[in-house]
Coordinates of C-alpha atoms in Angstrom, one line a residue:
M1 CA 13.5 27.0 36.1
T2 CA 13.1 23.9 38.1
P3 CA 11.8 21.7 35.5
G4 CA 8.3 20.3 36.3
E5 CA 7.3 23.3 37.9
H6 CA 4.8 25.8 36.4
A7 CA 5.1 23.8 33.0
P8 CA 2.6 25.0 30.6
D9 CA -1.0 23.2 31.1
P10 CA -2.8 21.8 28.1
R11 CA -6.2 21.4 29.6
G12 CA -6.9 24.6 28.8
A13 CA -6.6 24.3 25.1
R14 CA -10.2 24.5 22.9
S15 CA -8.7 23.7 19.5
P16 CA -5.7 21.6 17.5
A17 CA -4.4 25.4 17.0
E18 CA -4.3 26.2 20.8
F19 CA -3.1 22.7 21.4
L20 CA -0.1 23.6 19.5
A21 CA 0.2 27.0 21.0
R22 CA 0.9 25.6 24.3
L23 CA 3.6 23.1 22.9
R24 CA 5.6 25.7 21.8
E25 CA 5.0 27.5 24.9
L26 CA 6.5 24.1 26.5
K27 CA 9.3 24.1 24.5
D28 CA 10.1 27.7 25.2
W29 CA 9.8 26.9 29.1
S30 CA 12.2 24.1 28.6
G31 CA 14.8 26.3 26.9
L32 CA 16.2 23.5 25.1
T33 CA 16.6 24.0 21.6
C34 CA 14.9 21.6 19.1
R35 CA 18.4 19.5 18.6
E36 CA 19.0 19.5 22.2
L37 CA 15.4 18.1 22.5
S38 CA 16.3 15.4 20.2
A39 CA 19.5 14.7 21.8
R40 CA 17.4 14.5 25.3
A41 CA 14.9 12.4 23.8
E42 CA 17.5 9.8 22.3
A43 CA 19.0 9.3 25.9
R44 CA 16.2 8.3 27.4
G45 CA 15.5 6.0 24.3
D46 CA 12.9 8.0 22.5
V47 CA 13.3 8.7 18.7
L48 CA 12.6 12.7 18.1
P49 CA 13.9 13.8 15.1
R50 CA 15.1 17.2 15.1
S51 CA 13.2 18.0 11.8
T52 CA 10.5 16.0 13.2
V53 CA 10.1 18.7 16.0
V54 CA 10.0 21.7 13.6
N55 CA 7.8 20.3 11.2
M56 CA 5.4 19.5 14.4
L57 CA 5.7 22.9 16.2
S58 CA 5.1 24.7 12.3
R59 CA 1.4 22.7 12.3
T60 CA -1.5 23.6 13.8
T61 CA -3.1 19.8 13.3
L62 CA -2.5 17.2 16.2
P63 CA 0.8 15.6 16.2
R64 CA 0.6 11.6 16.6
E65 CA 0.9 10.3 20.0
E66 CA 4.2 8.8 20.0
L67 CA 5.9 11.7 18.8
L68 CA 3.7 14.1 21.3
T69 CA 5.1 11.5 24.4
A70 CA 8.7 11.6 23.5
F71 CA 8.6 15.5 23.1
V72 CA 7.1 16.4 26.5
R73 CA 9.3 13.7 28.4
A74 CA 12.1 15.5 26.5
C75 CA 11.3 18.7 28.1
G76 CA 11.0 17.8 31.3
A77 CA 7.8 18.6 32.4
G78 CA 7.4 15.7 35.0
P79 CA 6.1 12.1 35.0
A80 CA 2.6 12.7 34.5
A81 CA 2.9 15.8 31.9
P82 CA 2.8 13.1 29.0
E83 CA -0.4 11.3 30.0
R84 CA -2.2 15.0 30.6
W85 CA -1.1 16.0 27.3
R86 CA -2.1 12.8 25.5
S87 CA -5.7 12.8 27.4
V88 CA -6.0 16.7 26.0
R89 CA -5.0 15.4 22.7
R90 CA -7.6 12.9 22.5
E91 CA -10.0 15.0 23.7
L92 CA -9.4 17.5 20.6
A93 CA -9.0 14.7 18.2
G94 CA -12.7 13.0 19.1
L95 CA -11.1 10.1 21.0
R96 CA -12.4 8.8 24.1
G97 CA -10.6 8.6 27.2
D98 CA -9.4 4.9 26.9
G99 CA -7.9 5.7 23.4
V100 CA -10.4 3.7 21.5
E101 CA -11.6 5.7 18.5
T102 CA -15.2 6.6 17.9
P103 CA -17.3 4.8 15.4
E104 CA -16.8 7.8 13.1
T105 CA -13.2 7.4 12.5
G106 CA -13.2 3.3 13.2
T107 CA -11.6 1.1 15.7
D108 CA -8.4 0.1 16.8
T109 CA -9.4 -3.7 16.2
D110 CA -10.5 -2.5 12.9
L111 CA -7.2 -1.2 11.7
E112 CA -5.4 -4.4 12.6
T113 CA -7.6 -6.5 10.6
G114 CA -8.1 -3.8 8.0
T115 CA -11.8 -4.6 7.8
D116 CA -14.1 -1.3 7.5
P117 CA -17.6 -2.0 9.9
E118 CA -19.5 0.9 8.5
T119 CA -19.5 -0.1 4.9
A120 CA -19.6 -3.6 3.1
R121 CA -16.4 -5.1 2.0
E122 CA -15.7 -3.8 -1.5
E123 CA -14.0 -7.0 -3.8
L124 CA -12.4 -7.1 -7.1
P125 CA -14.1 -10.0 -9.0
T126 CA -12.1 -13.2 -9.0
L127 CA -11.5 -16.0 -11.3
E128 CA -10.9 -19.4 -9.7
D129 CA -8.4 -20.3 -12.1
S130 CA -6.1 -16.8 -11.2
P131 CA -2.2 -17.0 -11.3
E132 CA -2.8 -16.3 -7.3
D133 CA -4.7 -19.6 -6.7
S134 CA -2.7 -21.6 -9.5
P135 CA 0.9 -21.5 -9.8
E136 CA 1.0 -22.7 -13.6
G137 CA -1.2 -20.2 -14.3
T138 CA -2.9 -22.4 -17.3
P139 CA -6.3 -24.7 -16.9
E140 CA -5.1 -28.3 -15.6
G141 CA -4.3 -30.1 -19.0
I142 CA -3.0 -27.2 -20.8
P143 CA 0.3 -26.3 -21.2
E144 CA 1.5 -22.7 -21.0
D145 CA 3.2 -23.3 -24.2
A146 CA 0.1 -25.4 -26.1
P147 CA 0.0 -24.6 -29.8
A148 CA -4.0 -23.8 -31.1
A149 CA -5.5 -26.8 -32.6
P150 CA -4.7 -27.2 -36.2
H151 CA -7.4 -27.3 -39.0
V152 CA -8.5 -30.7 -40.7
W153 CA -9.9 -30.9 -43.5
P154 CA -11.4 -33.7 -45.2
V155 CA -9.6 -35.3 -48.2
A156 CA -10.6 -37.8 -50.6
P157 CA -10.0 -41.4 -50.0
V158 CA -6.9 -42.9 -52.1
D159 CA -8.7 -46.3 -52.8
E160 CA -11.5 -44.8 -54.7
P161 CA -11.1 -43.4 -58.4
P162 CA -11.6 -39.5 -59.1
D163 CA -14.5 -38.2 -58.6
P164 CA -15.6 -36.7 -62.0
G165 CA -17.2 -33.9 -60.4
P166 CA -19.5 -33.0 -57.5
G167 CA -22.2 -34.6 -57.2
P168 CA -25.5 -32.3 -56.2
G169 CA -24.9 -33.1 -52.4
A170 CA -21.7 -32.4 -52.4
G171 CA -21.5 -28.8 -51.2
F172 CA -23.9 -29.4 -48.5
R173 CA -21.5 -32.8 -47.1
I174 CA -18.7 -30.3 -47.3
R175 CA -20.4 -27.6 -45.1
R176 CA -22.0 -30.1 -42.4
L177 CA -18.1 -31.0 -41.9
L178 CA -16.8 -27.5 -42.2
V179 CA -19.4 -26.3 -39.2
P180 CA -17.8 -28.2 -36.3
L181 CA -14.4 -27.8 -37.4
V182 CA -14.9 -24.1 -37.2
A183 CA -16.3 -24.0 -33.5
V184 CA -13.8 -26.4 -32.4
A185 CA -10.7 -23.7 -33.3
A186 CA -13.2 -20.8 -31.9
L187 CA -13.1 -22.7 -28.8
V188 CA -9.7 -23.4 -28.8
F189 CA -8.6 -20.1 -29.5
A190 CA -11.0 -18.3 -26.6
G191 CA -9.4 -20.9 -24.2
V192 CA -5.5 -19.9 -25.1
S193 CA -7.0 -16.2 -25.3
V194 CA -7.8 -16.5 -21.3
V195 CA -5.1 -18.2 -20.7
A196 CA -2.8 -15.5 -22.0
F197 CA -4.9 -12.9 -20.2
L198 CA -4.3 -14.7 -16.6
R199 CA -0.9 -15.1 -17.2
D200 CA -0.6 -11.4 -17.5
G201 CA -1.5 -11.0 -13.9
H202 CA -5.2 -9.9 -14.6
T203 CA -8.6 -10.3 -12.8
G204 CA -11.3 -8.9 -15.0
H205 CA -9.4 -5.6 -16.1
P206 CA -8.1 -4.7 -19.3
P207 CA -4.4 -4.8 -20.3
R208 CA -2.3 -1.7 -19.0
T209 CA 0.9 -1.1 -19.5
P210 CA 2.8 -0.3 -16.4
T211 CA 4.1 3.2 -15.6
A212 CA 7.7 3.3 -14.7
P213 CA 8.6 5.5 -11.6
A214 CA 9.7 9.1 -12.0
A215 CA 10.1 12.0 -9.3
G216 CA 7.4 13.5 -8.9
D217 CA 3.5 13.3 -7.8
V218 CA 2.3 9.6 -8.1
R219 CA -0.7 7.2 -7.3
I220 CA 0.7 4.3 -6.5
R221 CA -1.5 1.7 -7.8
V222 CA -1.4 -2.1 -7.6
A223 CA -0.6 -4.0 -10.6
G224 CA -3.3 -4.9 -12.7
T225 CA -5.8 -3.7 -10.3
D226 CA -7.9 -0.9 -9.5
L227 CA -6.6 -0.3 -5.9
C228 CA -4.0 2.2 -4.7
L229 CA -2.2 2.6 -1.8
G230 CA -3.5 5.0 1.2
E231 CA -4.5 4.9 4.8
R232 CA -8.2 4.8 6.4
S233 CA -9.0 8.2 7.1
G234 CA -8.7 9.1 10.8
A235 CA -6.3 6.6 11.7
R236 CA -3.5 7.1 14.0
T237 CA -1.4 3.7 13.0
G238 CA -0.1 5.1 9.8
Q239 CA -0.6 1.6 8.1
V240 CA -0.6 1.3 4.4
H241 CA -3.5 -0.4 3.0
Q242 CA -4.9 -1.1 -0.7
V243 CA -8.0 0.9 -1.1
P244 CA -10.0 1.9 -4.6
C245 CA -7.8 4.1 -6.4
A246 CA -11.2 6.6 -6.4
A247 CA -10.6 7.3 -2.7
A248 CA -7.2 6.7 -2.6
D249 CA -6.4 10.5 -1.5
V250 CA -4.9 10.3 2.2
P251 CA -2.0 10.9 1.9
L252 CA -0.9 12.1 -1.5
Y253 CA 2.2 10.3 -2.4
A254 CA 5.5 11.3 -4.3
L255 CA 8.8 10.1 -5.2
V256 CA 11.9 11.3 -4.3
E257 CA 15.4 10.4 -6.2
R258 CA 17.8 9.6 -3.5
G259 CA 21.1 8.4 -5.8
D260 CA 22.3 4.9 -6.1
G261 CA 19.0 3.5 -7.5
R262 CA 17.3 4.4 -4.0
W263 CA 13.8 6.1 -3.4
R264 CA 12.0 7.7 -0.9
I265 CA 8.1 7.4 -1.3
A266 CA 6.8 11.1 0.4
S267 CA 3.5 11.3 1.9
D268 CA 1.4 14.4 2.7
H269 CA -1.3 13.8 4.9
P270 CA -4.2 16.4 5.9
D271 CA -3.5 15.6 9.4
H272 CA -0.2 14.7 10.3
G273 CA 1.4 16.6 7.4
A274 CA 4.5 15.8 5.7
G275 CA 6.0 12.1 6.2
C276 CA 7.5 9.0 4.7
S277 CA 6.6 5.7 3.7
G278 CA 9.1 3.1 5.2
I279 CA 9.4 -0.4 7.4
P280 CA 10.0 0.1 11.5
S281 CA 12.4 -1.5 13.2
G282 CA 15.0 -1.7 10.2
G283 CA 13.3 -4.3 8.9
R284 CA 14.3 -6.9 11.5
V285 CA 10.5 -8.2 12.1
P286 CA 9.9 -10.2 9.2
D287 CA 6.6 -9.4 8.5
A288 CA 6.9 -5.4 9.9
P289 CA 4.1 -3.3 8.4
Y290 CA 4.4 -0.9 5.7
E291 CA 3.7 2.4 6.9
D292 CA 3.5 6.4 6.8
S293 CA 5.2 8.2 9.6
A294 CA 7.1 11.2 9.9
C295 CA 10.6 11.8 8.1
G296 CA 14.0 11.0 9.3
D297 CA 13.9 8.1 12.3
P298 CA 16.7 6.4 12.2
T299 CA 15.4 3.3 13.1
R300 CA 13.0 3.2 10.3
I301 CA 14.0 2.0 6.5
E302 CA 12.9 4.8 4.5
E303 CA 14.8 4.5 1.2
F304 CA 13.8 1.6 -1.4
T305 CA 14.8 0.4 -4.9
L306 CA 11.6 0.2 -7.4
E307 CA 12.7 -3.1 -9.3
P308 CA 11.0 -3.7 -12.9
Y309 CA 9.7 -7.7 -12.8
G310 CA 8.7 -9.5 -16.0
L311 CA 9.8 -9.5 -19.6
P312 CA 7.9 -7.5 -20.8
V313 CA 7.6 -5.5 -17.4
R314 CA 4.5 -6.4 -15.5
G315 CA 4.9 -3.8 -12.7
Y316 CA 7.6 -2.8 -10.2
R317 CA 8.9 -4.3 -6.6
I318 CA 8.9 -2.0 -3.9
V319 CA 12.4 -3.6 -1.9
P320 CA 13.4 -2.1 1.3
A321 CA 17.0 -0.8 1.1
G322 CA 19.4 -2.1 4.0
S323 CA 17.1 -4.5 5.4
A324 CA 17.8 -6.5 8.2
T325 CA 16.1 -9.2 6.6
P326 CA 17.4 -9.5 2.9
G327 CA 15.3 -10.6 0.1
R328 CA 12.1 -9.0 1.6
C329 CA 9.4 -6.9 -0.7
V330 CA 6.6 -4.7 0.2
T331 CA 3.3 -7.1 -0.2
V332 CA 0.0 -7.0 0.0
V333 CA -1.2 -9.5 2.8
G334 CA -4.4 -11.7 3.3
D335 CA -7.0 -11.1 0.6
R336 CA -5.1 -9.8 -2.1
T337 CA -8.6 -8.9 -4.1
A338 CA -10.0 -6.8 -1.3
A339 CA -10.0 -3.4 -0.3
W340 CA -8.5 -2.5 2.4
S341 CA -6.2 -5.4 2.8
R342 CA -3.0 -4.1 4.6
L343 CA 0.6 -4.0 3.5
A344 CA 3.8 -5.5 5.0
Q345 CA 7.2 -6.6 4.4
A346 CA 7.2 -10.6 3.1
P347 CA 9.5 -12.5 1.1
C348 CA 9.7 -11.7 -2.6
A349 CA 8.1 -14.4 -4.2
P350 CA 8.8 -16.0 -7.7
D351 CA 6.2 -15.2 -8.8
A352 CA 6.1 -11.6 -7.5
A353 CA 2.1 -12.0 -6.2
G354 CA 1.0 -9.3 -4.5
Q355 CA 4.3 -7.4 -4.8
L356 CA 4.2 -5.6 -8.2
F357 CA 2.9 -2.2 -8.2
D358 CA 2.3 1.0 -11.0
F359 CA 3.3 4.8 -10.4
D360 CA 0.7 6.6 -12.4
R361 CA 1.2 10.0 -12.8
R362 CA -0.9 12.2 -10.4
S363 CA -1.9 15.9 -11.9

């Protein structure tokens, strides 16, 4: 058998299942094992873990384009074969030949900016004096530890003789003094309460106790909000965004303990199957995206430490383990109050703004 001659042709496939069947035929045609395909891809500069090949061929859903390209190249089907396979994959995925997604699934430009062209951006209510806009977290002129204003009660002048008893209008005068004092005390108490509320990192949401990480199925919530982590349905990039928790079901996440205080954030995507959240290129790019992809890629960071922040704990930082740029945290970038803002690694901030998460149990 000479590679490139009579290789299986994908152009007859009419469904994702038939497409995957042609891929399995291509592997058989190559005569190579999954391990040998992985080694050949690595020699070409591609990334194709053996476990990823096994997972891809065992499913009936379309693989990601970069995975498909590496696989076809490793099988040795010829220089024109990768584009031929990609073209058929695009047709089956409902894409035009230029690779731009149809309006039903969004556009590539939208995936970069994180905006949703079909629906109005969902924004959470914000406060002008939120801790994110004011590092001190308190209104101007009021220190964080300012006590409530003390009550001041009227006393009799020391240079007057004792009053033998209250006159007919004494009770009325005392009540007139008490009313404004009580009103001032109530306003001060309300102001201090608002300051304390904002210092807890809440913007219109009741205080909630952060849920500590534990192995099992979870919903990863941005602390103090109704936004959770997820992908845009139909997208191919794997980019993770903050989305309304009610719609955060693509993919489903789970925490897996890896030992030494490290965790893997496993994903289960309805189209792409099992995967892992991670940072590409070993974290060498300072603002590298936080994204979901197939597990086992040696060039990605796929393990994290989940570090509590604050006393009492206000949330947990997701810190890439072994990043080429230490001191980085997974961060909501852009408008941190808006749905569909993307996540990336960024320097861990002293106030942890946009870097705290809860791990709600998912039933």
